[in-house]
Coordinates of C-alpha atoms in Angstrom, one line a residue:
M11 CA 48.4 -67.1 19.3
A12 CA 50.5 -64.4 17.8
A13 CA 50.7 -61.0 19.4
K14 CA 48.5 -58.4 17.8
A15 CA 50.5 -55.4 16.5
R16 CA 49.6 -51.9 17.7
P17 CA 49.2 -48.9 15.5
Y18 CA 52.4 -46.9 15.0
K19 CA 50.8 -43.8 16.1
D20 CA 50.3 -45.2 19.6
F21 CA 54.1 -45.2 20.1
L22 CA 54.5 -41.8 18.2
S23 CA 51.9 -39.9 20.3
P24 CA 53.9 -40.3 23.7
F25 CA 56.9 -39.4 21.9
T26 CA 55.4 -36.3 20.2
H27 CA 53.8 -35.3 23.6
R28 CA 57.1 -35.6 25.5
Q29 CA 58.5 -33.2 22.8
F30 CA 55.7 -30.8 23.1
T31 CA 56.0 -30.8 26.8
S32 CA 59.5 -30.0 26.8
A33 CA 59.1 -27.1 24.2
A34 CA 56.3 -25.8 26.2
I35 CA 58.3 -25.8 29.6
L36 CA 61.2 -23.9 27.7
T37 CA 58.7 -21.4 26.2
L38 CA 57.0 -20.9 29.6
G39 CA 60.3 -19.5 30.9
L40 CA 60.5 -17.0 28.0
C41 CA 56.8 -16.0 28.7
Y42 CA 57.8 -15.2 32.3
A43 CA 60.9 -13.2 31.1
E44 CA 58.4 -11.1 28.9
A45 CA 56.0 -10.9 31.7
V46 CA 58.6 -9.4 33.9
W47 CA 59.7 -6.8 31.2
M48 CA 55.9 -5.9 30.6
G49 CA 55.3 -5.1 34.3
E50 CA 56.0 -1.9 36.3
W51 CA 59.5 -1.2 37.3
D52 CA 58.8 0.6 40.6
N53 CA 59.4 -2.4 42.7
F54 CA 62.3 -4.5 41.9
I55 CA 61.5 -7.5 44.4
W56 CA 57.9 -7.7 43.5
M57 CA 58.5 -7.3 39.7
W58 CA 60.4 -10.7 39.7
F59 CA 58.1 -12.8 42.2
P60 CA 56.4 -15.4 40.4
I61 CA 53.5 -15.6 42.8
G62 CA 51.9 -12.2 41.8
R63 CA 51.3 -10.2 38.7
A64 CA 54.4 -11.5 36.8
G65 CA 53.1 -15.1 37.2
M66 CA 49.7 -14.1 36.3
R67 CA 51.0 -12.3 33.1
A68 CA 53.3 -15.2 32.2
I69 CA 50.4 -17.7 32.3
L70 CA 48.4 -15.2 30.2
L71 CA 51.1 -14.7 27.5
F72 CA 51.4 -18.5 27.5
I73 CA 47.9 -18.5 25.8
S74 CA 49.6 -16.8 22.8
Y75 CA 52.1 -19.7 22.6
L76 CA 49.4 -22.4 22.6
I77 CA 47.5 -20.6 19.8
I78 CA 50.6 -20.8 17.5
L79 CA 51.4 -24.3 18.8
M80 CA 48.1 -25.7 17.6
L81 CA 48.6 -23.8 14.4
C82 CA 52.0 -25.8 13.8
V83 CA 50.4 -29.0 14.8
S84 CA 47.6 -28.6 12.4
H85 CA 49.9 -27.7 9.4
I86 CA 52.7 -30.3 10.3
H87 CA 54.3 -32.2 7.3
I88 CA 57.6 -33.6 6.4
G89 CA 59.6 -32.6 3.4
A90 CA 59.8 -29.4 1.5
R91 CA 57.3 -28.1 -0.8
T92 CA 57.9 -28.9 -4.5
T93 CA 56.3 -26.7 -7.1
D94 CA 57.9 -25.1 -10.2
S95 CA 58.1 -21.7 -9.0
Q96 CA 57.4 -19.3 -6.1
F97 CA 54.4 -17.9 -7.9
D98 CA 53.0 -21.4 -8.4
T99 CA 53.2 -21.9 -4.7
F100 CA 51.6 -18.7 -4.0
R101 CA 48.8 -19.6 -6.4
Q102 CA 48.2 -23.2 -4.9
Y103 CA 48.3 -22.1 -1.2
L104 CA 46.4 -18.7 -1.4
F105 CA 42.8 -19.8 -1.3
R106 CA 43.5 -22.9 1.0
F107 CA 42.1 -23.2 4.5
N108 CA 45.5 -23.3 5.9
T109 CA 46.3 -20.0 4.8
L110 CA 43.1 -18.4 6.3
S111 CA 43.6 -20.3 9.6
T112 CA 47.2 -19.1 9.8
I113 CA 46.1 -15.3 9.6
I114 CA 43.4 -16.0 12.1
C115 CA 45.6 -17.7 14.6
Y116 CA 48.3 -14.9 14.5
A117 CA 45.5 -12.2 14.6
F118 CA 44.1 -13.7 17.7
S119 CA 47.6 -14.3 19.4
A120 CA 48.5 -10.7 18.7
W121 CA 45.1 -9.3 19.9
W122 CA 45.5 -11.5 23.3
Y123 CA 49.1 -10.2 23.8
S124 CA 47.9 -6.6 23.3
E125 CA 45.1 -7.2 25.9
V126 CA 47.5 -8.5 28.4
Y127 CA 49.8 -5.6 27.8
M128 CA 47.4 -2.9 28.0
W129 CA 45.8 -4.7 31.2
C130 CA 49.1 -4.5 33.0
R131 CA 50.1 -0.8 31.9
P132 CA 49.6 1.7 34.7
H133 CA 46.8 4.5 34.5
S134 CA 49.4 7.1 33.4
D135 CA 49.8 5.6 30.1
N136 CA 46.3 6.4 29.2
L137 CA 45.4 3.2 27.5
G138 CA 41.7 3.2 28.1
W139 CA 39.1 3.3 25.7
V140 CA 37.2 6.5 27.2
D141 CA 39.4 9.7 27.5
H142 CA 37.7 11.8 30.2
G143 CA 40.4 14.7 29.5
K144 CA 39.9 17.7 31.8
T145 CA 37.0 18.4 34.2
Y146 CA 35.3 20.8 31.9
E147 CA 35.6 18.7 28.8
R148 CA 33.1 15.9 27.5
P149 CA 34.3 12.3 27.4
R150 CA 35.5 11.1 24.0
L151 CA 36.8 7.9 22.4
N152 CA 40.7 7.3 23.2
E153 CA 42.6 6.7 19.9
R154 CA 45.6 5.3 21.7
P155 CA 44.4 1.8 22.3
L156 CA 42.9 1.6 18.9
Y157 CA 46.3 2.5 17.6
V158 CA 47.9 -0.3 19.6
Y159 CA 45.3 -2.9 18.3
V160 CA 45.9 -1.8 14.7
M161 CA 49.6 -2.2 14.9
F162 CA 49.6 -5.5 16.4
F163 CA 46.9 -6.5 13.7
Q164 CA 49.6 -5.4 11.0
L165 CA 52.2 -7.3 12.8
A166 CA 50.0 -10.5 12.8
L167 CA 49.7 -10.0 9.0
L168 CA 53.4 -9.7 8.6
Q169 CA 54.2 -12.9 10.6
S170 CA 51.4 -14.8 8.7
A171 CA 53.1 -13.9 5.6
V172 CA 56.7 -15.0 7.0
H173 CA 55.1 -18.3 8.4
L174 CA 53.5 -19.1 5.1
Y175 CA 56.6 -18.0 3.1
R176 CA 59.1 -19.9 5.4
D177 CA 56.8 -23.0 5.7
Y178 CA 57.0 -23.2 9.5
G179 CA 54.7 -26.1 9.4
R180 CA 57.4 -28.4 8.1
V181 CA 59.7 -30.5 10.3
Q182 CA 63.1 -31.2 8.9
L183 CA 64.2 -34.5 10.0
P184 CA 67.9 -35.0 9.8
T185 CA 68.8 -37.6 7.1
T186 CA 70.6 -40.9 8.1
K187 CA 74.1 -41.4 6.8
L188 CA 75.7 -44.7 5.4
A189 CA 78.7 -45.7 7.4
P190 CA 78.3 -42.8 10.0
K191 CA 81.4 -41.5 11.7
A192 CA 82.1 -42.1 15.5
D193 CA 80.8 -38.8 16.5
E194 CA 77.5 -38.8 14.6
G195 CA 75.9 -41.5 16.7
A196 CA 75.0 -39.1 19.6
S197 CA 72.9 -36.2 18.4
I198 CA 73.0 -32.7 20.1
P199 CA 70.4 -32.2 22.8
A200 CA 67.4 -30.3 21.5
R201 CA 67.9 -27.6 24.2
Q202 CA 71.2 -26.7 22.9
R203 CA 70.2 -26.5 19.5
V204 CA 67.3 -24.3 20.3
I205 CA 69.8 -21.9 22.2
K206 CA 72.0 -21.9 19.4
R207 CA 69.5 -20.4 17.2
L208 CA 68.5 -17.5 19.6
L209 CA 71.1 -15.2 18.4
P210 CA 70.3 -15.6 14.8
M211 CA 66.9 -15.4 15.4
V212 CA 67.4 -11.9 16.9
N213 CA 69.5 -10.9 14.0
T214 CA 66.6 -11.8 11.6
I215 CA 63.8 -10.2 13.4
L216 CA 65.2 -6.8 14.2
P217 CA 65.9 -5.5 10.5
I218 CA 62.3 -6.8 9.5
L219 CA 60.8 -5.1 12.5
M220 CA 62.5 -1.7 11.9
G221 CA 61.1 -1.6 8.3
Y222 CA 57.6 -2.7 9.7
I223 CA 57.2 0.1 12.4
V224 CA 57.7 2.7 9.7
V225 CA 55.4 1.2 6.9
A226 CA 52.8 0.1 9.6
N227 CA 52.6 3.7 10.9
I228 CA 52.1 5.0 7.3
L229 CA 49.3 2.5 6.7
Y230 CA 47.6 3.4 9.8
F231 CA 47.3 6.8 9.2
V232 CA 46.6 6.5 5.4
V233 CA 44.4 3.4 5.3
F234 CA 43.3 1.9 8.6
R235 CA 42.8 4.8 10.9
K236 CA 39.2 6.0 9.7
M237 CA 38.2 2.4 9.1
A238 CA 39.0 1.4 12.5
W239 CA 37.5 4.7 14.0
N240 CA 34.2 3.9 12.3
I241 CA 34.2 0.3 13.7
A242 CA 35.2 1.1 17.2
Y243 CA 33.1 4.3 17.9
P244 CA 29.7 2.7 17.8
V245 CA 30.7 -0.2 19.8
I246 CA 32.2 2.0 22.5
R247 CA 29.2 4.2 22.6
L248 CA 27.3 1.3 23.7
V249 CA 29.4 0.8 26.7
S250 CA 29.8 4.7 27.5
P251 CA 26.7 6.5 26.0
S252 CA 28.1 9.8 27.3
I253 CA 30.5 10.0 24.2
P254 CA 29.1 12.3 21.8
K255 CA 27.1 11.0 18.8
N256 CA 29.4 12.6 16.1
S257 CA 33.0 12.6 16.6
K258 CA 36.2 12.5 14.5
P259 CA 39.7 11.2 15.4
R260 CA 42.0 14.1 16.6
A261 CA 45.7 14.5 16.7
F262 CA 47.5 12.7 19.2
N263 CA 51.2 12.1 20.4
F264 CA 51.8 8.7 19.0
I265 CA 55.7 9.0 19.0
G266 CA 56.1 7.8 22.5
L267 CA 53.4 5.0 21.9
T268 CA 55.2 3.9 18.8
G269 CA 58.4 3.2 20.8
R270 CA 56.5 1.1 23.2
V271 CA 54.6 -0.7 20.5
F272 CA 58.0 -1.3 18.8
V273 CA 59.6 -3.0 21.9
Q274 CA 56.5 -5.0 22.5
S275 CA 56.5 -6.1 18.9
I276 CA 60.0 -7.3 19.3
L277 CA 59.2 -9.4 22.4
L278 CA 55.8 -10.7 20.7
T279 CA 57.8 -11.6 17.4
F280 CA 60.5 -13.3 19.4
L281 CA 57.7 -15.4 21.3
W282 CA 56.4 -16.6 18.0
E283 CA 59.7 -17.4 16.4
F284 CA 60.8 -19.2 19.4
T285 CA 57.6 -21.3 19.5
N286 CA 58.0 -22.2 15.6
T287 CA 61.8 -23.0 16.3
A288 CA 61.2 -25.0 19.4
F289 CA 58.4 -26.9 17.8
S290 CA 60.4 -28.1 14.7
V291 CA 63.7 -28.8 16.8
Y292 CA 62.1 -30.8 19.4
L293 CA 60.0 -32.9 17.1
A294 CA 62.7 -33.7 14.8
Q295 CA 64.6 -35.8 17.6
E296 CA 65.5 -39.4 17.0
P297 CA 62.4 -41.7 17.5
L298 CA 64.0 -43.4 20.6
K299 CA 62.8 -44.0 24.3
N300 CA 65.3 -44.4 26.9
G301 CA 67.9 -45.1 24.2
K302 CA 65.9 -47.7 22.6
P303 CA 63.5 -47.8 19.5
I304 CA 60.1 -46.5 20.4
T305 CA 58.4 -49.8 19.2
D306 CA 60.2 -52.0 21.7
D307 CA 57.6 -51.6 24.2
S308 CA 55.0 -53.3 21.7
K309 CA 54.2 -57.1 22.0
D310 CA 54.9 -57.4 18.3
P311 CA 57.5 -54.7 17.8
N312 CA 58.2 -55.5 14.1
G313 CA 54.5 -55.7 13.3
S314 CA 54.1 -52.3 14.7
L315 CA 57.0 -50.8 12.9
L316 CA 55.6 -52.2 9.6
I317 CA 52.2 -50.6 10.2
G318 CA 54.1 -47.2 10.4
L319 CA 56.0 -48.1 7.4
K320 CA 52.8 -48.5 5.3
A321 CA 51.1 -45.5 7.0
K322 CA 49.5 -43.1 4.6
R323 CA 50.3 -40.0 6.6
D324 CA 53.6 -38.3 6.2
M325 CA 54.6 -38.0 10.0
P326 CA 54.3 -41.7 11.1
R327 CA 55.8 -43.2 7.8
N328 CA 58.7 -40.9 8.0
M329 CA 59.4 -41.7 11.6
A330 CA 59.0 -45.4 10.9
F331 CA 61.7 -45.5 8.1
W332 CA 63.8 -43.2 10.4
E333 CA 63.7 -45.8 13.3
L334 CA 64.3 -48.6 10.8
A335 CA 67.3 -47.0 9.6
L336 CA 68.5 -46.6 13.2
I337 CA 67.7 -50.2 14.0
S338 CA 69.7 -51.4 10.9
Q339 CA 72.7 -49.4 12.3
R340 CA 72.7 -49.1 16.0
F341 CA 70.6 -52.0 17.4
P342 CA 71.9 -55.6 16.4
E343 CA 69.5 -57.5 18.7
R344 CA 66.5 -55.8 17.2
R345 CA 68.0 -56.0 13.8
K346 CA 68.5 -59.8 14.1
T347 CA 64.6 -60.3 14.8
I348 CA 63.9 -58.9 11.2
Y349 CA 65.9 -62.1 9.7
T350 CA 64.6 -64.6 12.3
E351 CA 60.8 -63.9 12.2
L352 CA 59.5 -65.9 9.5
N353 CA 55.7 -65.9 10.3
L354 CA 54.9 -62.3 11.1
A355 CA 51.8 -62.1 13.3
G356 CA 50.5 -65.5 12.0
S357 CA 50.4 -64.2 8.4
G358 CA 52.8 -66.7 7.0
I359 CA 55.1 -63.8 5.7
A360 CA 58.7 -63.4 6.8
T361 CA 59.3 -59.9 8.4
W362 CA 62.3 -59.5 6.0
K363 CA 60.0 -59.7 3.0
S364 CA 57.7 -57.0 4.2
V365 CA 60.4 -54.7 5.3
L366 CA 62.1 -55.0 2.0
E367 CA 58.9 -54.4 0.1
A368 CA 58.3 -51.3 2.0
C369 CA 61.7 -50.0 1.4
L370 CA 61.9 -51.0 -2.2
L371 CA 58.6 -49.2 -2.8
E372 CA 60.2 -45.9 -1.8
I373 CA 63.2 -46.6 -4.0
T374 CA 61.5 -47.7 -7.1
S375 CA 58.8 -44.8 -7.0
I376 CA 61.8 -42.7 -8.1
K377 CA 62.0 -44.5 -11.5
S378 CA 58.1 -44.4 -11.6
R379 CA 57.9 -40.8 -11.2
I380 CA 60.5 -40.1 -13.8
D381 CA 59.1 -42.6 -16.4
S382 CA 55.6 -41.1 -15.9
L383 CA 57.1 -37.6 -17.0
T384 CA 59.3 -38.8 -19.8
A385 CA 57.1 -41.4 -21.3
P386 CA 55.9 -40.6 -24.8
P387 CA 52.1 -39.9 -25.1
P388 CA 50.0 -42.9 -25.9
P389 CA 49.1 -43.4 -29.6
A390 CA 45.8 -42.3 -30.8
E391 CA 43.1 -45.0 -31.0
T392 CA 42.2 -46.1 -34.6
M393 CA 38.6 -46.3 -35.6
T394 CA 36.8 -48.8 -37.9
P395 CA 34.9 -47.5 -40.9
E396 CA 31.7 -48.3 -38.9
Q397 CA 32.6 -46.2 -36.1
R398 CA 34.0 -43.4 -38.1
A399 CA 30.6 -43.4 -40.0
E400 CA 28.5 -43.3 -36.9
M401 CA 30.6 -40.5 -35.4
E402 CA 30.1 -38.5 -38.7
S403 CA 26.5 -39.1 -38.6
K404 CA 26.2 -37.9 -35.0
M405 CA 28.1 -34.6 -35.7
L406 CA 25.8 -34.0 -38.6
K407 CA 22.9 -34.6 -36.5
R408 CA 24.2 -32.1 -33.7
I409 CA 25.1 -29.3 -36.4
S410 CA 21.7 -29.5 -38.2
G411 CA 19.5 -30.3 -35.2
A412 CA 17.6 -33.0 -37.1
A413 CA 18.3 -36.6 -38.2
V414 CA 20.3 -37.1 -41.2
K415 CA 18.0 -38.4 -44.0
T416 CA 18.8 -41.9 -45.2
D417 CA 16.0 -42.3 -47.7
D418 CA 15.9 -41.2 -51.4
V419 CA 16.8 -37.4 -51.3
F420 CA 15.3 -36.8 -55.0
V421 CA 11.9 -37.6 -53.9
A422 CA 9.8 -34.3 -53.7
E423 CA 8.7 -33.2 -50.3
E424 CA 5.1 -33.0 -49.4
A425 CA 3.3 -29.7 -49.9
P426 CA 2.2 -27.6 -46.8
A427 CA -1.1 -28.4 -45.6
T428 CA -1.9 -25.0 -43.9
E429 CA -1.5 -21.4 -44.3
L430 CA 0.9 -21.3 -41.2
E431 CA 3.1 -24.0 -42.7
R432 CA 3.2 -22.3 -46.0
G433 CA 4.3 -19.0 -44.4
V434 CA 7.1 -20.6 -42.4
G435 CA 8.5 -22.3 -45.5
Q436 CA 8.5 -18.9 -47.4
F437 CA 10.4 -17.3 -44.6
A438 CA 12.8 -20.1 -44.5
D439 CA 13.6 -19.7 -48.3
F440 CA 14.2 -16.0 -47.8
A441 CA 16.7 -16.8 -45.1
K442 CA 18.6 -19.2 -47.2
R443 CA 18.7 -16.9 -50.2
R444 CA 20.1 -14.1 -47.9
G445 CA 22.8 -16.5 -46.4
Q446 CA 23.8 -18.0 -49.7
H447 CA 24.1 -14.8 -51.8
P448 CA 26.3 -12.2 -49.7
G449 CA 25.9 -9.8 -52.5
A450 CA 22.2 -9.5 -51.8
D451 CA 23.0 -8.6 -48.1
P452 CA 21.8 -5.1 -47.3
L453 CA 24.7 -4.7 -44.9
S454 CA 27.5 -5.9 -47.4
P455 CA 28.2 -2.2 -48.6
V456 CA 28.8 -1.3 -44.9
R457 CA 31.2 -4.1 -44.4
E458 CA 32.9 -3.6 -47.7
G459 CA 33.4 0.2 -46.7
G460 CA 34.7 -0.7 -43.4
K461 CA 37.3 -3.2 -44.8
R462 CA 38.5 -0.4 -47.4
L463 CA 38.6 2.3 -44.5
I464 CA 40.8 0.0 -42.3
E465 CA 43.1 -0.6 -45.3
Y466 CA 43.4 2.9 -46.3
G467 CA 44.0 3.9 -42.5
G468 CA 46.7 1.3 -42.3
K469 CA 48.5 2.5 -45.6
R470 CA 48.2 6.3 -44.9
L471 CA 48.6 6.4 -41.1
L472 CA 51.1 3.6 -40.4
S473 CA 54.5 2.9 -41.5
D474 CA 55.6 -0.3 -43.3
E475 CA 57.6 -1.1 -39.9
H476 CA 54.6 -0.6 -37.8
R477 CA 52.5 -2.8 -40.0
K478 CA 54.7 -5.4 -39.7
Q479 CA 55.0 -5.3 -36.1
L480 CA 51.2 -5.6 -36.0
E481 CA 51.4 -8.9 -37.8
P482 CA 50.6 -11.9 -35.5
N483 CA 53.9 -13.3 -35.8
S484 CA 55.7 -10.3 -35.0
L485 CA 53.5 -9.1 -32.4
M486 CA 53.9 -12.4 -30.4
G487 CA 57.7 -12.0 -30.8
I488 CA 57.6 -8.5 -29.3
V489 CA 55.5 -9.8 -26.4
Q490 CA 57.9 -12.8 -25.8
V491 CA 60.9 -10.4 -25.7
W492 CA 59.4 -8.1 -23.3
F493 CA 58.1 -11.0 -21.0
V494 CA 61.8 -12.3 -21.1
K495 CA 63.0 -9.0 -19.9
L496 CA 60.4 -8.9 -17.1
V497 CA 61.4 -12.4 -15.9
A498 CA 65.1 -11.4 -16.0
S499 CA 64.4 -8.4 -13.8
P500 CA 64.2 -8.8 -9.9
V501 CA 60.3 -8.5 -10.3
G502 CA 60.2 -11.7 -12.3
G503 CA 62.1 -13.9 -9.9
P504 CA 58.7 -15.4 -8.4
F505 CA 58.0 -16.4 -11.9
R506 CA 61.2 -18.3 -12.5
Q507 CA 61.0 -22.0 -12.8
T508 CA 64.4 -23.2 -11.8
F509 CA 66.1 -26.3 -12.7
A510 CA 66.4 -27.4 -9.2
R511 CA 62.8 -27.0 -8.4
R512 CA 61.8 -29.0 -11.4
V513 CA 64.0 -31.6 -10.9
T514 CA 63.3 -32.1 -7.2
A515 CA 59.5 -32.4 -8.0
A516 CA 60.1 -34.9 -10.8
V517 CA 62.5 -37.3 -8.7
L518 CA 61.3 -36.7 -5.2
G519 CA 57.6 -36.2 -5.8
T520 CA 54.9 -33.7 -4.9
P521 CA 53.5 -31.9 -3.1
Y522 CA 56.3 -32.5 -0.6
S523 CA 59.6 -34.0 -1.0
H524 CA 60.0 -37.6 0.0
T525 CA 64.0 -37.1 0.6
G526 CA 64.0 -38.4 4.1
A527 CA 61.9 -41.6 3.5
V528 CA 63.9 -42.6 0.5
I529 CA 67.3 -41.8 2.1
N530 CA 66.1 -43.9 5.2
A531 CA 65.0 -46.7 3.0
I532 CA 68.2 -47.0 1.1
V533 CA 70.2 -46.9 4.4
A534 CA 68.1 -49.6 6.1
T535 CA 68.1 -51.8 2.9
T536 CA 71.9 -51.6 2.6
E537 CA 72.8 -52.2 6.2
L538 CA 70.3 -55.2 6.6
A539 CA 71.8 -56.7 3.4
L540 CA 75.3 -56.2 4.5
N541 CA 74.7 -57.6 8.3
S542 CA 72.8 -60.6 7.1
I543 CA 76.1 -62.3 6.3
K544 CA 76.7 -62.8 9.9
E545 CA 73.1 -62.5 11.4
D546 CA 70.8 -64.3 8.8
D547 CA 71.0 -67.8 10.1
F548 CA 68.2 -68.9 7.5
G549 CA 69.7 -67.4 4.6
I550 CA 66.4 -65.6 3.3
V551 CA 68.3 -62.2 2.5
S552 CA 70.6 -63.9 0.0
R553 CA 67.7 -64.6 -2.3
D554 CA 66.9 -61.0 -2.8
I555 CA 70.3 -59.5 -3.1
A556 CA 69.8 -59.4 -6.9
V557 CA 66.5 -57.6 -6.6
I558 CA 68.1 -55.1 -4.4
I559 CA 70.9 -54.5 -6.7
R560 CA 68.5 -53.9 -9.8
A561 CA 66.4 -51.6 -7.9
F562 CA 69.3 -49.5 -6.9
A563 CA 70.9 -49.5 -10.4
D564 CA 67.7 -48.9 -12.0
A565 CA 67.0 -45.7 -9.5
I566 CA 70.7 -44.5 -10.3
K567 CA 70.3 -44.8 -14.2
S568 CA 66.8 -43.0 -14.0
I569 CA 68.1 -40.1 -11.9
E570 CA 71.4 -39.6 -14.0
A571 CA 69.6 -39.9 -17.4
F572 CA 66.9 -37.5 -16.3
V573 CA 69.1 -34.9 -14.9
T574 CA 71.4 -34.9 -17.9
A575 CA 68.8 -35.0 -20.4
Q576 CA 66.5 -32.4 -18.6
E577 CA 66.6 -28.9 -20.5
P578 CA 66.2 -25.8 -18.3
H579 CA 63.2 -23.8 -18.4
W580 CA 63.2 -20.8 -20.6
T581 CA 62.5 -18.6 -17.5
D582 CA 65.6 -20.1 -15.8
I583 CA 67.9 -17.3 -17.1
A584 CA 70.6 -17.9 -14.3
F585 CA 71.1 -21.6 -15.3
R586 CA 74.5 -22.8 -15.7
E587 CA 75.9 -26.4 -16.1
R588 CA 77.0 -26.7 -12.4
H589 CA 73.4 -26.1 -11.6
R590 CA 72.5 -29.6 -12.6
R591 CA 73.8 -30.7 -9.2
V592 CA 70.6 -30.3 -7.1
E593 CA 71.4 -30.7 -3.5
D594 CA 68.5 -33.1 -2.4
V595 CA 68.8 -35.2 -5.6
H596 CA 72.4 -35.4 -5.3
E597 CA 72.2 -36.6 -1.7
V598 CA 69.9 -39.4 -2.8
L599 CA 72.1 -40.3 -5.6
L600 CA 75.2 -40.4 -3.5
T601 CA 73.5 -42.7 -1.0
L602 CA 72.3 -45.0 -3.6
R603 CA 75.7 -45.0 -5.0
V604 CA 77.5 -45.8 -1.8
G605 CA 74.9 -48.5 -1.0
L606 CA 75.2 -50.2 -4.3
T607 CA 79.0 -50.2 -4.2
R608 CA 78.9 -51.6 -0.7
I609 CA 76.6 -54.5 -1.4
V610 CA 78.5 -55.4 -4.7
D611 CA 81.8 -55.3 -2.9
K612 CA 80.4 -57.6 -0.3
F613 CA 78.5 -60.0 -2.5
G614 CA 80.4 -59.5 -5.8
N615 CA 82.1 -63.2 -5.7
Y616 CA 78.6 -64.6 -5.4
L617 CA 76.4 -62.5 -7.8
A618 CA 76.6 -65.2 -10.6
G619 CA 74.8 -67.6 -8.5
M620 CA 72.1 -65.1 -7.3
D621 CA 69.9 -65.0 -10.4
M622 CA 72.2 -62.6 -12.0
G623 CA 73.6 -63.2 -15.6
I624 CA 77.3 -62.5 -16.3
R625 CA 76.4 -59.4 -18.6
E626 CA 74.1 -58.0 -15.9
V627 CA 76.9 -58.2 -13.3
K628 CA 79.3 -56.6 -15.6
D629 CA 76.7 -53.6 -16.2
V630 CA 76.5 -53.2 -12.5
K631 CA 80.3 -52.9 -12.0
E632 CA 80.6 -50.5 -14.8
L633 CA 78.1 -48.4 -13.3
I634 CA 80.1 -48.5 -10.1
A635 CA 83.4 -47.9 -11.7
A636 CA 82.0 -44.6 -13.2
R637 CA 82.5 -43.0 -9.9
G638 CA 82.4 -39.3 -10.1
P639 CA 83.6 -36.6 -7.7
E640 CA 80.6 -37.4 -5.2
M641 CA 82.1 -40.9 -4.7
Q642 CA 85.4 -39.5 -3.8
E643 CA 83.6 -37.3 -1.2
A644 CA 81.8 -40.4 0.1

């Protein structure tokens, strides 16, 4: 009995858990360093001692990291967002639950951090909610902790905007290369990649926070101060009834407190940025376990891999295609099983056929997406005379409110039988006469006078040039000119539909780009086809070489024709011909060209006997011969 394949997520979950654990250990060390900085500096030895206040603060600060980590996991996706413009992205994502959850998570993380900070500060900092003042003064609400809360809340709003704008939920998987160099086999450890990003992270944070501390103070005293005071005052009075019923915020020395908030804002923002960076770096590691593919532990490794290739969720599918590309390049023993398994899990289907079907689906989807955009609209359906007569009858019935008479219209109608019917008929005749004779309308003089007044005012008060500008065509021209000027200004940047955005969405799909899955599918198909000459003992791959070549050639032709024929949008004012080289699309096209060239070079002498005609082989070779600068780079 054939072994049953396990779901791909069963292998992916331990892999991701291991990455999360590694990132968490690294972040816990950062939390401990921040906890030491946050504490009192009166005793140097106890300040660093982990079993004490520093360790307790580190554990509490770690909760802020866990909140942001859960946010990243809930928003995880592969591939960049593909929208026509930045404004289109803003419009699509503004009212989504992900946006609201991002703000809530960052607000809670900032509130928790501020609570830990105020808890560990000494009494001399005066961060308690009730300010007792001098002995002869009544206690009053202390505005200093309120100021800290509002400042951290504004920091949470700022970081939420940065998180959504930079799309921190995206995991950017590295793309596999055809014919990799010798030094590309071993990837850089994740810890080293995270450490390399620390200095650029600080350089990015500091300028933003220097502007934040100025704007946040202005917003606090102009917008949020009275609002926050009115919310906090009744709540604190419930805890401390000795506070007077009526009180207003007083002036306080916020300069020193602003400096402390600024330092803590740097530490908290660094923790947030470090969390997002560690999450994306550790999760973008190769799907290997102990140097082998993660599905090697399965009783049916290839069956589990195929489940991942056909998964609907982005994360398992992209990881499965990445693992397949790595298998086709680095693991000859596992690669050979793809050729030799002729009855996958008792289904009667060869593993090669299932793998090829999954890979070609990703490759041919490029042409399908382009054809759906460039296909002409379907012709209008022609109607028979009977259908046209029936439609006209329904329209007349809808307009008149009654059924259309089909009998003799010259037959006199029956006379009304009652006084009520006679009165209704006379009223209807009067209404018809008023509607059919505008001259009898008592309001017609008013309308005629208004028309003449408008004409007189237009001739006496407006010049000929102004009247021409108020004409519909001229008015629309002026609006278009001003709108073009608006789009050309820095304010119009978010509204520009750039050539790169539109081409990427058309070629690589929406709402997220499929670049990684497409490139890995091309690499896997190419490597499996090339290595089949030595490892395919049954010769099943040779039957599909023509199908692979046609799929590659069709995809190349579709991309080149679409990019060449695509006109830039009128808002793309900065477009130049060199901008037709879109980075992600160019990388896919380059991989297709290299893969097609290598396959044709390897099987070129045998293509005539592989279900390909002489003319078709010639066209493919001409397509390969038209190698541009990108082939010279490859």
